[in-house]
mmCIF file of C-alpha atoms in Angstrom:
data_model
loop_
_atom_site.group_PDB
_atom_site.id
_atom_site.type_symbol
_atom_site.label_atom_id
_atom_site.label_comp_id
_atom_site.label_asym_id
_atom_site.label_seq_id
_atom_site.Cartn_x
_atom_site.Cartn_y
_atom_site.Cartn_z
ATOM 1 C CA UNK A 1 2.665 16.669 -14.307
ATOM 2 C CA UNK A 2 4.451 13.957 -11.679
ATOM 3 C CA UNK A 3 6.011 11.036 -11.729
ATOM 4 C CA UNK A 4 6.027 8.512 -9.105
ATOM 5 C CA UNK A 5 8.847 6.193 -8.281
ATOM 6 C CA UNK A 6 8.294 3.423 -5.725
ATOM 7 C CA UNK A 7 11.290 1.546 -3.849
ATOM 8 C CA UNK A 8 11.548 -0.328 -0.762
ATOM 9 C CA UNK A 9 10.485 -3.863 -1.756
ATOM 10 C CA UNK A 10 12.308 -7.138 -1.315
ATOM 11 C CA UNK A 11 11.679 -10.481 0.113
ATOM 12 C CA UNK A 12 10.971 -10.913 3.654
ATOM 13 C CA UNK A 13 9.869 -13.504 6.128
ATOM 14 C CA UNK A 14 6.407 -13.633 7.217
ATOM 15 C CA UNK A 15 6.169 -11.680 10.105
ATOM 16 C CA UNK A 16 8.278 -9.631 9.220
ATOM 17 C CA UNK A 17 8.351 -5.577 7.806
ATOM 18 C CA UNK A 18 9.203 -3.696 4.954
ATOM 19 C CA UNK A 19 8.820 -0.055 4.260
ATOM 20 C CA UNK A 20 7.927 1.429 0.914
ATOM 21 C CA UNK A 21 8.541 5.019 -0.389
ATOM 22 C CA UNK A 22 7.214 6.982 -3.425
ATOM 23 C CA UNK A 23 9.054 9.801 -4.652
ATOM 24 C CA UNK A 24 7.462 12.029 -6.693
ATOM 25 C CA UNK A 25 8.753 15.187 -8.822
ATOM 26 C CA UNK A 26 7.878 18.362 -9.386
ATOM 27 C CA UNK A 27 6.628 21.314 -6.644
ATOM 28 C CA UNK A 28 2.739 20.364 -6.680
ATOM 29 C CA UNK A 29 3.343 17.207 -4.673
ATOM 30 C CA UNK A 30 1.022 18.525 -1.876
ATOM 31 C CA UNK A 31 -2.109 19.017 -4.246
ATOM 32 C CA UNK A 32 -2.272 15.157 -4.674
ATOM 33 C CA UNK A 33 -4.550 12.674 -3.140
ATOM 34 C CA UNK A 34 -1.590 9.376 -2.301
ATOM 35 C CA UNK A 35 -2.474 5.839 -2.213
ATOM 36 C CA UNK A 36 -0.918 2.371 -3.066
ATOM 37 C CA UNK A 37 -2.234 0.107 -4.657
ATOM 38 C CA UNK A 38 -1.165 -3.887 -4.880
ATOM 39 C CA UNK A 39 -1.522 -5.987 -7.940
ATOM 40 C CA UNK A 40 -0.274 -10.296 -8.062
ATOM 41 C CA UNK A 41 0.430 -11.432 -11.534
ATOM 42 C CA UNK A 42 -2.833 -12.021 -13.714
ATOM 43 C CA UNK A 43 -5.053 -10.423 -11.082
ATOM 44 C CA UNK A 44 -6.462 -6.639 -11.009
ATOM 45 C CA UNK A 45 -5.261 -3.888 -9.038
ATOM 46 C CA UNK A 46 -6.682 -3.818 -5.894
ATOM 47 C CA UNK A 47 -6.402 -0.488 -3.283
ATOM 48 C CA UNK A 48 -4.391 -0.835 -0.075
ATOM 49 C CA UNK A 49 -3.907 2.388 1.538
ATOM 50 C CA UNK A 50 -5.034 6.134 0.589
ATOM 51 C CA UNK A 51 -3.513 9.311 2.549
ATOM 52 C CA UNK A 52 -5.268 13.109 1.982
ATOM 53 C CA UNK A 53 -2.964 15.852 0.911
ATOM 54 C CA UNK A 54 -1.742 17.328 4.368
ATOM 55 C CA UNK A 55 -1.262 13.409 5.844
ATOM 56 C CA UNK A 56 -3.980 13.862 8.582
ATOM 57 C CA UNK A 57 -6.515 11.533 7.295
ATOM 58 C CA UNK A 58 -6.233 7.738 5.793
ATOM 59 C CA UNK A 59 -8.226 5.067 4.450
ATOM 60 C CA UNK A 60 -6.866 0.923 4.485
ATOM 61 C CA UNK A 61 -8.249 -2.075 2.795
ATOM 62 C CA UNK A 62 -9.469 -4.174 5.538
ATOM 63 C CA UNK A 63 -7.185 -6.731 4.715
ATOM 64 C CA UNK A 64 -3.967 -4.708 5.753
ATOM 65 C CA UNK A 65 -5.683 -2.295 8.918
ATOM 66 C CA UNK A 66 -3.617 -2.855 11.594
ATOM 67 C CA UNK A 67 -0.535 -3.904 9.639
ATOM 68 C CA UNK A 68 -0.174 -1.360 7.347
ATOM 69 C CA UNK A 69 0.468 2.419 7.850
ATOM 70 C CA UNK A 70 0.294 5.286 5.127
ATOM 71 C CA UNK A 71 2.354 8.657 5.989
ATOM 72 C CA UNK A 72 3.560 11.300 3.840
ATOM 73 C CA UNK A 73 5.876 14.170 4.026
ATOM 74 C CA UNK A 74 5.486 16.825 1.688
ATOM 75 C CA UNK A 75 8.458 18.229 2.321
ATOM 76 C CA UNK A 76 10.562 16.196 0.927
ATOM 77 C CA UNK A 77 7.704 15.365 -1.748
ATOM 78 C CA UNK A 78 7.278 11.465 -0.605
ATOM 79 C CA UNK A 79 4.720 8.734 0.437
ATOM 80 C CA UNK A 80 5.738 5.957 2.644
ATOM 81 C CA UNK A 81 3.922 2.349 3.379
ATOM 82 C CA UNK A 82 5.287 1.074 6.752
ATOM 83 C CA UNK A 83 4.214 -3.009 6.018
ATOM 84 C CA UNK A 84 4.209 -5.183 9.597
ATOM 85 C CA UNK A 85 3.123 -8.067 10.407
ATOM 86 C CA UNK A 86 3.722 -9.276 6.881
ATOM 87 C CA UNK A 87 1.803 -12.122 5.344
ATOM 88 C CA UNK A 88 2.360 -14.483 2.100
ATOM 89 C CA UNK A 89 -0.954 -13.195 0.673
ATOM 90 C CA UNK A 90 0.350 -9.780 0.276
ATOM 91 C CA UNK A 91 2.899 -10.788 -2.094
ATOM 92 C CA UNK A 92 2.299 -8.478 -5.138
ATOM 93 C CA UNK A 93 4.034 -5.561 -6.840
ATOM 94 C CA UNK A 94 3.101 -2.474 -5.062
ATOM 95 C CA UNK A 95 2.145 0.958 -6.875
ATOM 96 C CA UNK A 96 2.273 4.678 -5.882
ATOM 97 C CA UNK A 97 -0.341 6.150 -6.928
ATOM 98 C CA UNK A 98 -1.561 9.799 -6.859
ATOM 99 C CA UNK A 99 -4.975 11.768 -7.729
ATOM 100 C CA UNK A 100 -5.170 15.787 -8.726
ATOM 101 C CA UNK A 101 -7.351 17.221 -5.564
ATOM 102 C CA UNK A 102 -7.713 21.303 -5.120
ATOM 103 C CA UNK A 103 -10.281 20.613 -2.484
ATOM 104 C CA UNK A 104 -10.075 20.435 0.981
ATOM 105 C CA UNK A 105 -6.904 19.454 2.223
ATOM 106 C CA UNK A 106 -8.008 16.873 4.694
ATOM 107 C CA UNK A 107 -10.096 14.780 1.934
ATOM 108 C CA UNK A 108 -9.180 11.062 1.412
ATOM 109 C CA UNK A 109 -11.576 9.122 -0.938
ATOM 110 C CA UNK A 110 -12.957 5.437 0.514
ATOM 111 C CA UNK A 111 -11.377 2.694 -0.798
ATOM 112 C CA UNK A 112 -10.835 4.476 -4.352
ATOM 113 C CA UNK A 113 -10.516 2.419 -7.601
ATOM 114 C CA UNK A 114 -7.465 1.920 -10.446
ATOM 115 C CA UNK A 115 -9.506 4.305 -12.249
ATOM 116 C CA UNK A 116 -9.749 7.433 -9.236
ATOM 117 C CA UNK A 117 -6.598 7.629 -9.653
ATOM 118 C CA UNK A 118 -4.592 10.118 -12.116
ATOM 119 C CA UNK A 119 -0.719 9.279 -12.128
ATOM 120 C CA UNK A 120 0.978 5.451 -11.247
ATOM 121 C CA UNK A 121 4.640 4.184 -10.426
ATOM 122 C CA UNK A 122 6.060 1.423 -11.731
ATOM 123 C CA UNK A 123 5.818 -0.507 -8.977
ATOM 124 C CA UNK A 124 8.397 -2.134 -6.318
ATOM 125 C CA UNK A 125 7.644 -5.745 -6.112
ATOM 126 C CA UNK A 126 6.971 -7.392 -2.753
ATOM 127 C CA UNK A 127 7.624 -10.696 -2.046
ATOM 128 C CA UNK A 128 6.782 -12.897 1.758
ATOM 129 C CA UNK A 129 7.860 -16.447 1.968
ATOM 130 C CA UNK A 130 6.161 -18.656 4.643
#
């Protein structure tokens, strides 16, 4: 029902910042649960950042709180990751990632897993030197 394209990565300095965006089609943007997700060749999927469907409530991995932030603007029917403080570990190809929720509009699940999740990007690749 919606695809997810992710763009924004490059390479960067440590330190330094990047911002990520996921645009998704179709008009039912705003019934979807966001998140991205990071993934380094041979290694699993891991969950970085989740956002609930109106964009007042998130969840971080503990490795990025602090650094990372998750907004989204339904409006224009996009997620964003604003990346500071960038480190080499967080080299990985990034996914956009969304889940169906007709709930509450505030929800955001806790840390959710590869599999919570409904519809995936293609991922925008991420890459800090030291």
């Amino acid at each position: 029902q919606v695809q997810l394209v992710e763009s924004g990565g490059g390479l960067v300095q440590a330190g330094g910042s990047l911002t990520l965006s996921c645009a998704a089609s179709g008009r039912t943007f705003s019934l979807y649960v966001m998140g991205w997700f990071q993934q380094a060749p041979g290694k699993e999927r891991e969950f970085v950042a989740a956002i609930s469907r109106n964009g007042g409530n998130t969840d971080y991995a503990d490795s990025v709180k602090g650094r990372f932030t998750i907004s989204r603007d339904n409006a224009k029917n996009t997620v964003y990751l604003q990346m500071n403080s960038l480190k080499p570990e967080d080299t990985a190809v990034y996914y956009c990632a969304g889940k169906l929720a007709l709930g509450e509009s505030d929800y955001v699940p806790t840390h959710p897993n590869y599999y919570a999740m409904g519809y995936w990007g293609k991922g925008t690749l991420v890459t800090v030197s030291s």
